[in-house]
CSV table of C-alpha atoms and ligand atoms in Angstrom, one decimal:
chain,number,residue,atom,x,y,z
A,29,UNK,CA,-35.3,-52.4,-15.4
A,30,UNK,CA,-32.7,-54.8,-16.6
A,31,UNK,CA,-30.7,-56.6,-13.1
A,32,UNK,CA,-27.5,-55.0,-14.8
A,33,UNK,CA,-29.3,-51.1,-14.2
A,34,UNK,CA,-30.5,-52.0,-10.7
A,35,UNK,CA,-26.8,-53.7,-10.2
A,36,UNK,CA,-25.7,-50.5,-11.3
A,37,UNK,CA,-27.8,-48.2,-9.3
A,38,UNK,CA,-27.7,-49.7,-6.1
A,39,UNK,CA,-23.8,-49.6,-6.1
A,40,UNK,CA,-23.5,-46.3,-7.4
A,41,UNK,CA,-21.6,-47.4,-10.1
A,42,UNK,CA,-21.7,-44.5,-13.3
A,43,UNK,CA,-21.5,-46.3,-17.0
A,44,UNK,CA,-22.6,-45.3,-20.6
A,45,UNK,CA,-24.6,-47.2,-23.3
A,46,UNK,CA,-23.2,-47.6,-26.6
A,47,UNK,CA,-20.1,-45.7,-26.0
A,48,UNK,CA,-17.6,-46.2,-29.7
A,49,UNK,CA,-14.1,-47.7,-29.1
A,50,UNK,CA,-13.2,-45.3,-31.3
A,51,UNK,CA,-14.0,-42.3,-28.1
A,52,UNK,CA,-12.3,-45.4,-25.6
A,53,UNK,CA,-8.7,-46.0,-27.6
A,54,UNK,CA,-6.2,-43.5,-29.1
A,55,UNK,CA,-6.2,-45.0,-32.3
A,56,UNK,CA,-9.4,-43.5,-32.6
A,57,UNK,CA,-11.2,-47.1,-34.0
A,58,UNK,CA,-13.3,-49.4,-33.7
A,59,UNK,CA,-17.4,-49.8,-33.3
A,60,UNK,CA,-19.4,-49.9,-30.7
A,61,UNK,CA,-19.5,-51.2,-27.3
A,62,UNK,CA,-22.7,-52.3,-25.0
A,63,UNK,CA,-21.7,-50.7,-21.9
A,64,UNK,CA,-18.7,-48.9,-20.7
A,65,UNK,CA,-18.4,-48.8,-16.4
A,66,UNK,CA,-16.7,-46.7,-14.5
A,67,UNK,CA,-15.8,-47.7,-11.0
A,68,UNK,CA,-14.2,-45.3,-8.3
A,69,UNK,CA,-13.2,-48.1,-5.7
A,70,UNK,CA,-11.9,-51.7,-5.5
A,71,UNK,CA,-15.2,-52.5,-3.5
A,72,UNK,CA,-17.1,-51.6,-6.5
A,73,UNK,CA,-14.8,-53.4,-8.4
A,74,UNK,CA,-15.2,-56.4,-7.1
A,75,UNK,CA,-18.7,-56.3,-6.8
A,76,UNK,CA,-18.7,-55.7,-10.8
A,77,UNK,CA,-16.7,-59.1,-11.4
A,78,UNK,CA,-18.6,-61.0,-9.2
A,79,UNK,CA,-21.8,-59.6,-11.2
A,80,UNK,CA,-20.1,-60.2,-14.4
A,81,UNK,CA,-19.8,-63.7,-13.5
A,82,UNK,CA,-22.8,-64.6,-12.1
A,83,UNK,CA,-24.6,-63.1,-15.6
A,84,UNK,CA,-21.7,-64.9,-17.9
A,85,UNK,CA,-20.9,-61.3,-19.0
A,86,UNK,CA,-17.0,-61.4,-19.8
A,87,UNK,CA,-15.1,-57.8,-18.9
A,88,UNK,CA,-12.7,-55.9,-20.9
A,89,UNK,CA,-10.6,-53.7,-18.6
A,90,UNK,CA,-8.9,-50.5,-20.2
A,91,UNK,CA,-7.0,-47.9,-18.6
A,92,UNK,CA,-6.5,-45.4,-21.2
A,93,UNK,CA,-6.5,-47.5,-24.2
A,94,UNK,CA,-3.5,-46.0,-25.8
A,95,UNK,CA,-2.3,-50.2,-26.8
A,96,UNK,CA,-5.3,-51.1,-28.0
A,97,UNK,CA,-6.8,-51.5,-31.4
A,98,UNK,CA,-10.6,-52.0,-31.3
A,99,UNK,CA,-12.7,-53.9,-33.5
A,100,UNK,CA,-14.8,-52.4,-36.2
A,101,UNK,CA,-17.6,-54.6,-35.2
A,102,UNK,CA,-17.5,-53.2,-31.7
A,103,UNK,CA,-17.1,-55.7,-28.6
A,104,UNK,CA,-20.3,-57.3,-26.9
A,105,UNK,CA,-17.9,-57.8,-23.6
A,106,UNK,CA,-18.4,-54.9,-21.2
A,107,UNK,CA,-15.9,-52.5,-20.5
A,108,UNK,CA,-14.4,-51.5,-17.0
A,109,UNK,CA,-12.4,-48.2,-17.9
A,110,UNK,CA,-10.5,-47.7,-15.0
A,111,UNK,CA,-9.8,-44.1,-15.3
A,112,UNK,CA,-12.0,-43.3,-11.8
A,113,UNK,CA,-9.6,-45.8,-10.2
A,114,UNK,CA,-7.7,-42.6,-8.3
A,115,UNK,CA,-5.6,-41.8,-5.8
A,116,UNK,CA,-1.6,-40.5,-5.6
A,117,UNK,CA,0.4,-40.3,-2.3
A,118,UNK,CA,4.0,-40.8,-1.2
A,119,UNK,CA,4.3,-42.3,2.0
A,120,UNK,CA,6.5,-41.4,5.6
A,121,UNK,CA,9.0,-44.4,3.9
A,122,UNK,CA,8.8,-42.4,0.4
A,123,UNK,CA,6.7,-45.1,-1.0
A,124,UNK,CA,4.8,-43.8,-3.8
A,125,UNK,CA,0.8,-45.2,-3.9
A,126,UNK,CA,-1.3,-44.9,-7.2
A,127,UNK,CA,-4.4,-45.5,-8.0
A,128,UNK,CA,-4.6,-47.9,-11.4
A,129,UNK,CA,-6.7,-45.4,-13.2
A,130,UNK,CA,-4.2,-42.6,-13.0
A,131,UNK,CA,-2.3,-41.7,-16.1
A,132,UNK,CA,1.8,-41.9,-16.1
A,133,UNK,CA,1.6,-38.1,-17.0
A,134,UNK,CA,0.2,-37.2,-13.8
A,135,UNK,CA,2.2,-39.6,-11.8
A,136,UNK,CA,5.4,-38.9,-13.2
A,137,UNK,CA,5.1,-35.0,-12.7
A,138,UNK,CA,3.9,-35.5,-9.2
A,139,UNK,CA,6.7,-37.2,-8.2
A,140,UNK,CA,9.1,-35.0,-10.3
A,141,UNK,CA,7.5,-31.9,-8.2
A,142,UNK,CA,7.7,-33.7,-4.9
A,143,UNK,CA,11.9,-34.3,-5.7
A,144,UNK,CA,11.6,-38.0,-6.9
A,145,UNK,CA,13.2,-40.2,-9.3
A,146,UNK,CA,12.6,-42.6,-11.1
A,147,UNK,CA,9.2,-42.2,-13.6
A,148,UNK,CA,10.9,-39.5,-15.7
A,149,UNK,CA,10.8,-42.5,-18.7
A,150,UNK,CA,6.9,-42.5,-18.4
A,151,UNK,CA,6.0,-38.9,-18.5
A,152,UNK,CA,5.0,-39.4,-22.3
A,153,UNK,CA,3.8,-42.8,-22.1
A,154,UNK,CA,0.2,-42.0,-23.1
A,155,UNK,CA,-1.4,-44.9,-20.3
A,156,UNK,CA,-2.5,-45.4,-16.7
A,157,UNK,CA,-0.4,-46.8,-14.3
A,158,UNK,CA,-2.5,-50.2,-14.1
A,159,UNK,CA,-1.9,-50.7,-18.0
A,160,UNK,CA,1.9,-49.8,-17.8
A,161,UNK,CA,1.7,-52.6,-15.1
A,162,UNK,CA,0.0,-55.2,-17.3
A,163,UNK,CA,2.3,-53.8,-19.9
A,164,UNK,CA,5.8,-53.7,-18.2
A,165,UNK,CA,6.4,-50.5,-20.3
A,166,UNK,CA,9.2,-48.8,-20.6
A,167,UNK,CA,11.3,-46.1,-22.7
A,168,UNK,CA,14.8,-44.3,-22.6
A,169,UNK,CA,16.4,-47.2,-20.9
A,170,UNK,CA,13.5,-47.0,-17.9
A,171,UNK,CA,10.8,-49.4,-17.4
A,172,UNK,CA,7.4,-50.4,-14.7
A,173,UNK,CA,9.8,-53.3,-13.5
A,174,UNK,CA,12.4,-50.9,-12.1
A,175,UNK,CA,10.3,-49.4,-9.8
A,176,UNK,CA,7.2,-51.2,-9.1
A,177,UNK,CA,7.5,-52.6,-5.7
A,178,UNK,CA,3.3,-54.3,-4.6
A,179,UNK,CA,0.6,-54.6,-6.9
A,180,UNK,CA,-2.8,-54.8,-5.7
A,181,UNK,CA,-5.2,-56.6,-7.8
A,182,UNK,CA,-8.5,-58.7,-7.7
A,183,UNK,CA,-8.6,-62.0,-8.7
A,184,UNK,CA,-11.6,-63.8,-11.5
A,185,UNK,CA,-14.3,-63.8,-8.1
A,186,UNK,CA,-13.1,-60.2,-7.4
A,187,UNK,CA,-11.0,-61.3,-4.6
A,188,UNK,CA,-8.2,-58.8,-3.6
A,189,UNK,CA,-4.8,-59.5,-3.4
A,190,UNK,CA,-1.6,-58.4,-3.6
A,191,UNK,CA,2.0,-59.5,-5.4
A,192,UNK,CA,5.2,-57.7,-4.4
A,193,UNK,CA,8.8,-58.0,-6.4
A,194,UNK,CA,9.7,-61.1,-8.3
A,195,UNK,CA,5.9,-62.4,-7.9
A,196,UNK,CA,5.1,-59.7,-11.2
A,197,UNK,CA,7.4,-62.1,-13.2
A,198,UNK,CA,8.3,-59.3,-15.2
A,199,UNK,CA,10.1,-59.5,-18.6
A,200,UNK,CA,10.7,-57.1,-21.9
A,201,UNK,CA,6.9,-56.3,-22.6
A,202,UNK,CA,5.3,-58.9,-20.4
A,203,UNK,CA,3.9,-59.5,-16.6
A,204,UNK,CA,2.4,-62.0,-14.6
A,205,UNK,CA,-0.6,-60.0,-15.4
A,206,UNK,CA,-0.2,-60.6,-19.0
A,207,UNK,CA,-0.6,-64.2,-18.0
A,208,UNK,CA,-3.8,-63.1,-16.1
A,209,UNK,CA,-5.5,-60.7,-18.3
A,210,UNK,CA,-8.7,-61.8,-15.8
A,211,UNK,CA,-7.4,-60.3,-12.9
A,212,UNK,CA,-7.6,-56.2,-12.5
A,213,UNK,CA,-5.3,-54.4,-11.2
A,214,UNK,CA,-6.6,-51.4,-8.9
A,215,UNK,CA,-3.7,-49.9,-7.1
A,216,UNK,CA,0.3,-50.1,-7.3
A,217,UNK,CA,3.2,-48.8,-5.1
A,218,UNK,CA,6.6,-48.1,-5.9
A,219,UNK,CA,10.0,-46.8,-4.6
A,220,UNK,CA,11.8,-43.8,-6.3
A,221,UNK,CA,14.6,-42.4,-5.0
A,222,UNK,CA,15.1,-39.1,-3.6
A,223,UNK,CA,16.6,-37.0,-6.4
A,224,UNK,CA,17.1,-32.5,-6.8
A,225,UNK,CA,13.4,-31.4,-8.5
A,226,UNK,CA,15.3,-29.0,-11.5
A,227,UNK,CA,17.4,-32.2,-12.3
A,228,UNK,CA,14.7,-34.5,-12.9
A,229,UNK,CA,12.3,-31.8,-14.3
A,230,UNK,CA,14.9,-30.9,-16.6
A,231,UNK,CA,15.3,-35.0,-17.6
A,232,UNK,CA,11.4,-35.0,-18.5
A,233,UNK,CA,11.6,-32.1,-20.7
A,234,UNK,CA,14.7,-33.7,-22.7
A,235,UNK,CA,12.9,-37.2,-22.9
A,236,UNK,CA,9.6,-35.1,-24.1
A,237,UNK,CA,11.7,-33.5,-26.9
A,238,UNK,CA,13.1,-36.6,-28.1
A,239,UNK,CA,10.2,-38.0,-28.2
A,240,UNK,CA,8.2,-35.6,-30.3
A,241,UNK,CA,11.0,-35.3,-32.5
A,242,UNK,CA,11.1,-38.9,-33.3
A,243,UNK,CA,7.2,-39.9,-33.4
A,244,UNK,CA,4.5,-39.2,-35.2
A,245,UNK,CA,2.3,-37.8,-32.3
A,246,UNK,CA,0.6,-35.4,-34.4
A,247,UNK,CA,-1.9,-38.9,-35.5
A,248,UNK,CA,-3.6,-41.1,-33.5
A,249,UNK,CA,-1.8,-44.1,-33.4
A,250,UNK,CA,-1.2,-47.0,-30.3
A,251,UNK,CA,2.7,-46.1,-30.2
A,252,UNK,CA,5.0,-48.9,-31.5
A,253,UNK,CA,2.9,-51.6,-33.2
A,254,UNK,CA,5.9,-54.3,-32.7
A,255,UNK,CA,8.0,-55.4,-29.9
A,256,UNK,CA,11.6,-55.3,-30.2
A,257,UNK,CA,13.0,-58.7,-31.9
A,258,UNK,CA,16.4,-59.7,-29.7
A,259,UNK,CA,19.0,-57.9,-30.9
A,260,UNK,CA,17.7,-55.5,-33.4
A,261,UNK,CA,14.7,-52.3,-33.9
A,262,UNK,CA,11.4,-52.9,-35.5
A,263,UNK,CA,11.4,-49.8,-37.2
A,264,UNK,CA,14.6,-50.9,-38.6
A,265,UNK,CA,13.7,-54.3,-40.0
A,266,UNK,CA,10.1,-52.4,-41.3
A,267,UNK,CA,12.4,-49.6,-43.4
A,268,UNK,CA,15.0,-52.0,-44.6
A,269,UNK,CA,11.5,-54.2,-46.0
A,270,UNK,CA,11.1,-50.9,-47.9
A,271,UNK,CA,7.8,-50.3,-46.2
A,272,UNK,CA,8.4,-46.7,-44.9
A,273,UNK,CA,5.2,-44.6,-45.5
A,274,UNK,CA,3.1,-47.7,-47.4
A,275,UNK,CA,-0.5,-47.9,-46.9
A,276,UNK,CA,-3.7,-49.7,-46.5
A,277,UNK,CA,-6.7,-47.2,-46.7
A,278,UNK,CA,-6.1,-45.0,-43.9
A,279,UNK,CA,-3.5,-47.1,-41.8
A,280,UNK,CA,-0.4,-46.0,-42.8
A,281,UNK,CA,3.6,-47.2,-41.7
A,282,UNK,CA,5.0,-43.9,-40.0
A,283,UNK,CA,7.3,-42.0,-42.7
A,284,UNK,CA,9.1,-40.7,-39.4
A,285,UNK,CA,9.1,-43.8,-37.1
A,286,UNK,CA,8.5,-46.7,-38.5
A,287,UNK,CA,7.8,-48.5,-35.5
A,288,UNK,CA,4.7,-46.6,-35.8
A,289,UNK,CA,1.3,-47.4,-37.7
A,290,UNK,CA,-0.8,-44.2,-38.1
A,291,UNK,CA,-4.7,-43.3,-38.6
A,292,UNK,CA,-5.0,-41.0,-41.1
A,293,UNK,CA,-8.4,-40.6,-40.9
A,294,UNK,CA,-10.8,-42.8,-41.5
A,295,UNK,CA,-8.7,-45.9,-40.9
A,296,UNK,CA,-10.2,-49.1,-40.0
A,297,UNK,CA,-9.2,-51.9,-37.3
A,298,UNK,CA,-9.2,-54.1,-41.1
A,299,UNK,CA,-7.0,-51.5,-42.9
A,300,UNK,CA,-5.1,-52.3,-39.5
A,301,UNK,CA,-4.9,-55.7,-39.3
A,302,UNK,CA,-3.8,-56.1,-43.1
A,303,UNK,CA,-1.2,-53.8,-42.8
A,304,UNK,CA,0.1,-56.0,-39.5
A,305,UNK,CA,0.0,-58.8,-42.1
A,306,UNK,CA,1.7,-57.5,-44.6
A,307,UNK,CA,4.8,-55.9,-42.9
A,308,UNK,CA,5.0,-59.2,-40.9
A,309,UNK,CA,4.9,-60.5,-44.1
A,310,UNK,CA,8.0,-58.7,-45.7
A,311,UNK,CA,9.6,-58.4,-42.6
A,312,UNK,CA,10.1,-61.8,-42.7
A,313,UNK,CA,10.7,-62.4,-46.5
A,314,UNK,CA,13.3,-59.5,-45.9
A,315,UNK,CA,15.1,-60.4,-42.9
A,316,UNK,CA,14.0,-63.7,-41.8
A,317,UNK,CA,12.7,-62.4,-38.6
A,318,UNK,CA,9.3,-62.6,-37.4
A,319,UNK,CA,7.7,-59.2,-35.5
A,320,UNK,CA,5.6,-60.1,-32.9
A,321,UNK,CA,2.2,-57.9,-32.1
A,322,UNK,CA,3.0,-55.6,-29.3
A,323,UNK,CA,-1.0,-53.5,-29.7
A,324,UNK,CA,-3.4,-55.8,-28.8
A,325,UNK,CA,-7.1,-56.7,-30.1
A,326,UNK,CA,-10.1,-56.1,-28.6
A,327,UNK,CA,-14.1,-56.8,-30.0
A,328,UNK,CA,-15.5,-58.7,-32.4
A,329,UNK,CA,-13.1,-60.7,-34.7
B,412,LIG,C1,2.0,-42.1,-28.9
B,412,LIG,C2,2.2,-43.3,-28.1
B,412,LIG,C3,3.5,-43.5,-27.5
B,412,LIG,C4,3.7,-44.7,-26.8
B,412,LIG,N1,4.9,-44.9,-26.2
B,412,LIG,C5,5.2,-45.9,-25.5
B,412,LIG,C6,6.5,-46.1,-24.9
B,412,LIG,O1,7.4,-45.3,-25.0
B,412,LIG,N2,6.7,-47.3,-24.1
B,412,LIG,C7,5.7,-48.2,-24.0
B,412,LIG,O2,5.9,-49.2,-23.3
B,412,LIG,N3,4.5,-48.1,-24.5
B,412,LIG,C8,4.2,-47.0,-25.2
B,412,LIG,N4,2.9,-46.8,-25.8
B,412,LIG,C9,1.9,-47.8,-25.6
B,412,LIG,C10,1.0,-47.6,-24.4
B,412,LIG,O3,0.9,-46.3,-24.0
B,412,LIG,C11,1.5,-48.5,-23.2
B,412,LIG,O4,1.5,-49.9,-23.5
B,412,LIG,C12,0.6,-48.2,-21.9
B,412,LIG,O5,1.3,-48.9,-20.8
B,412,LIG,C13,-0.8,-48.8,-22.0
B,412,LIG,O6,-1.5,-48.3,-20.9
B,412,LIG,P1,-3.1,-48.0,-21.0
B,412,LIG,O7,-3.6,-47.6,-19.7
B,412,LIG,O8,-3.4,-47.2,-22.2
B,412,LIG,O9,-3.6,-49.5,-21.3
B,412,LIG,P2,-4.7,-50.0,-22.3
B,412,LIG,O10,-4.2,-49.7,-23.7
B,412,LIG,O11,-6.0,-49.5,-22.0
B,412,LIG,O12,-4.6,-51.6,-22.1
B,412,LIG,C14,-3.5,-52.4,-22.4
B,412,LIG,C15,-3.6,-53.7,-21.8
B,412,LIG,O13,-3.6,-53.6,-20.4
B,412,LIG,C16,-4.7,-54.2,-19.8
B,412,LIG,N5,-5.0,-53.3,-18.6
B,412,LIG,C17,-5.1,-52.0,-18.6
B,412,LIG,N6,-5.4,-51.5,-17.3
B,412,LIG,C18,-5.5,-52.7,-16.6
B,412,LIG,C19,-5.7,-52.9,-15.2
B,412,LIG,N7,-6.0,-51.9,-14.3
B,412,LIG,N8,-5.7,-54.2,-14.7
B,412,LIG,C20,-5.5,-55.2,-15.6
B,412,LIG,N9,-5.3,-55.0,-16.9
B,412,LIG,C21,-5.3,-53.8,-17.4
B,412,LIG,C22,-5.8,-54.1,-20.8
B,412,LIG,O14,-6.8,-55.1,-20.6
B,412,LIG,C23,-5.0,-54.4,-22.1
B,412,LIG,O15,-4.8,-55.7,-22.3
B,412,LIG,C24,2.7,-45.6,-26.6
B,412,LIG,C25,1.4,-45.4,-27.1
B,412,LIG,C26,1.2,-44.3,-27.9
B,412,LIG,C27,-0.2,-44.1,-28.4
């Protein structure tokens, strides 16, 4: 037996062999990874990095991969998919605790059903709560910094600790985790304010419909590709480079947001990648701005 399956064993830890990112990512791409692990606890988190280091095995950490493109060649790192990472309770002081694993969905309409307010912006966030962290994402006007309030995470030797307020250095699209992309985090809290349940239920449903009016959820995508340049809309700068609907095999600029790359199909993490190229390309011919890569890459260049 290889010392990652008796690692793996003796901590109870479930994983799968040769699991495609294509299964691991919602833009549905990307070839094959070694090993995928799926830890319940921080305990057997830690105990994972610590592993991983001693063996100079690097980690990946994914929540629910819905910012990720994945190489075609697949990715040789292993992959801790946090999803098992659970856990959702609000407090005596109305302090909301999440595990990192837990998807915004699920958060959000807990809350909303428990008369809180405050994660009605990201009910349709496809992620988990740990990657909205890392992510600082946001919609409608809402975002992680307004109401994250502790993050727990565990350092490159799996130690635990935690950050609270200013210590996230949050910014548009960026953390202090960002900075750390070693460190995982496994459990966050946050404040919400009391609010009536129909009210904010009602909010969800109106964000919901604006959103599937405006995106193209009916492909597999990894939401906007771009952040926002200062100032102006990367859809807007991407239509005005005439590039609305053009297409590299399967990877195609949304016709109905073109903030959006699509896979129609068969689409490749290449196909992807040109097609980055190329609207960064004319969007910078066009407009003299330059789009900056909001999905990130993971595997084998
Ligand atoms: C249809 C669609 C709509 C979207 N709409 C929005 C939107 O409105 N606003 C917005 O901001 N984003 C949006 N996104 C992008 C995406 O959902 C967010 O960025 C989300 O926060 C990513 O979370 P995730 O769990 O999927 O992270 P992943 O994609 O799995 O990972 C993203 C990054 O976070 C890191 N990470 C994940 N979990 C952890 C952890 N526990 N500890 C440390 N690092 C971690 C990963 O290593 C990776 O670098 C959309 C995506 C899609 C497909």
């Amino acid at each position: 037996m290889e010392p990652i399956q008796n690692f793996l064993s003796a901590h109870q830890i479930s994983f799968k062999d040769g699991c495609m990112l294509s299964e691991l990512t919602t833009f549905k791409i990307g070839g094959r990874s070694e090993l995928v692990l799926y830890p319940e606890t921080a305990e057997q988190c830690s105990a994972l990095i610590r592993f991983a280091r001693e063996q100079n095995q690097r980690l990946i950490f994914l929540g629910n991969g819905s910012n990720i493109l994945g190489s075609d060649h697949g990715c040789q790192e292993w992959i801790l998919k946090t999803e098992r990472l659970a856990g959702l309770s609000i407090d005596e002081n109305d302090i909301l605790k999440v595990g990192a694993g837990v998807r915004l969905v699920k958060a959000s309409s807990f809350t909303a059903k428990n008369g809180f307010s405050g994660l009605e912006f990201a009910y349709g966030i496809p992620g988990t709560v740990g990657g909205a962290v890392f992510m600082n994402a946001g919609a409608y006007g809402g975002s992680m910094d307004q109401v994250v309030l502790k993050t727990h995470y565990l350092d490159e030797e799996g130690a635990p600790h935690v950050i609270e307020g200013p210590a996230h250095q949050f910014a548009y699209r960026n953390s202090f985790f960002m900075q750390h992309p070693s460190y995982l985090i496994t459990a966050v809290e946050m404040r919400l304010e009391k609010g009536n349940m129909q009210e904010i239920l009602k909010r969800i449903e109106e964000l919901q419909r604006r959103r599937k009016e405006k995106q193209p959820l009916e492909y597999p995508s990894a939401g906007s590709v771009f952040k926002r340049p200062a100032g102006n809309y990367a859809g807007k700068l991407i239509e005005e480079a005439g590039l609305r609907g053009y297409r590299i095999g399967d990877a195609q600029v949304s016709e109905k947001h073109c903030g959006f790359i699509i896979n129609r199909g068969r689409a490749t993490s290449r196909d992807v990648r040109l097609l980055i190229a190329h609207v960064q390309q004319q969007v910078k011919k066009k407009s003299g701005i330059e789009l900056e890569c909001e999905v990130r890459f993971i595997g084998a260049e």
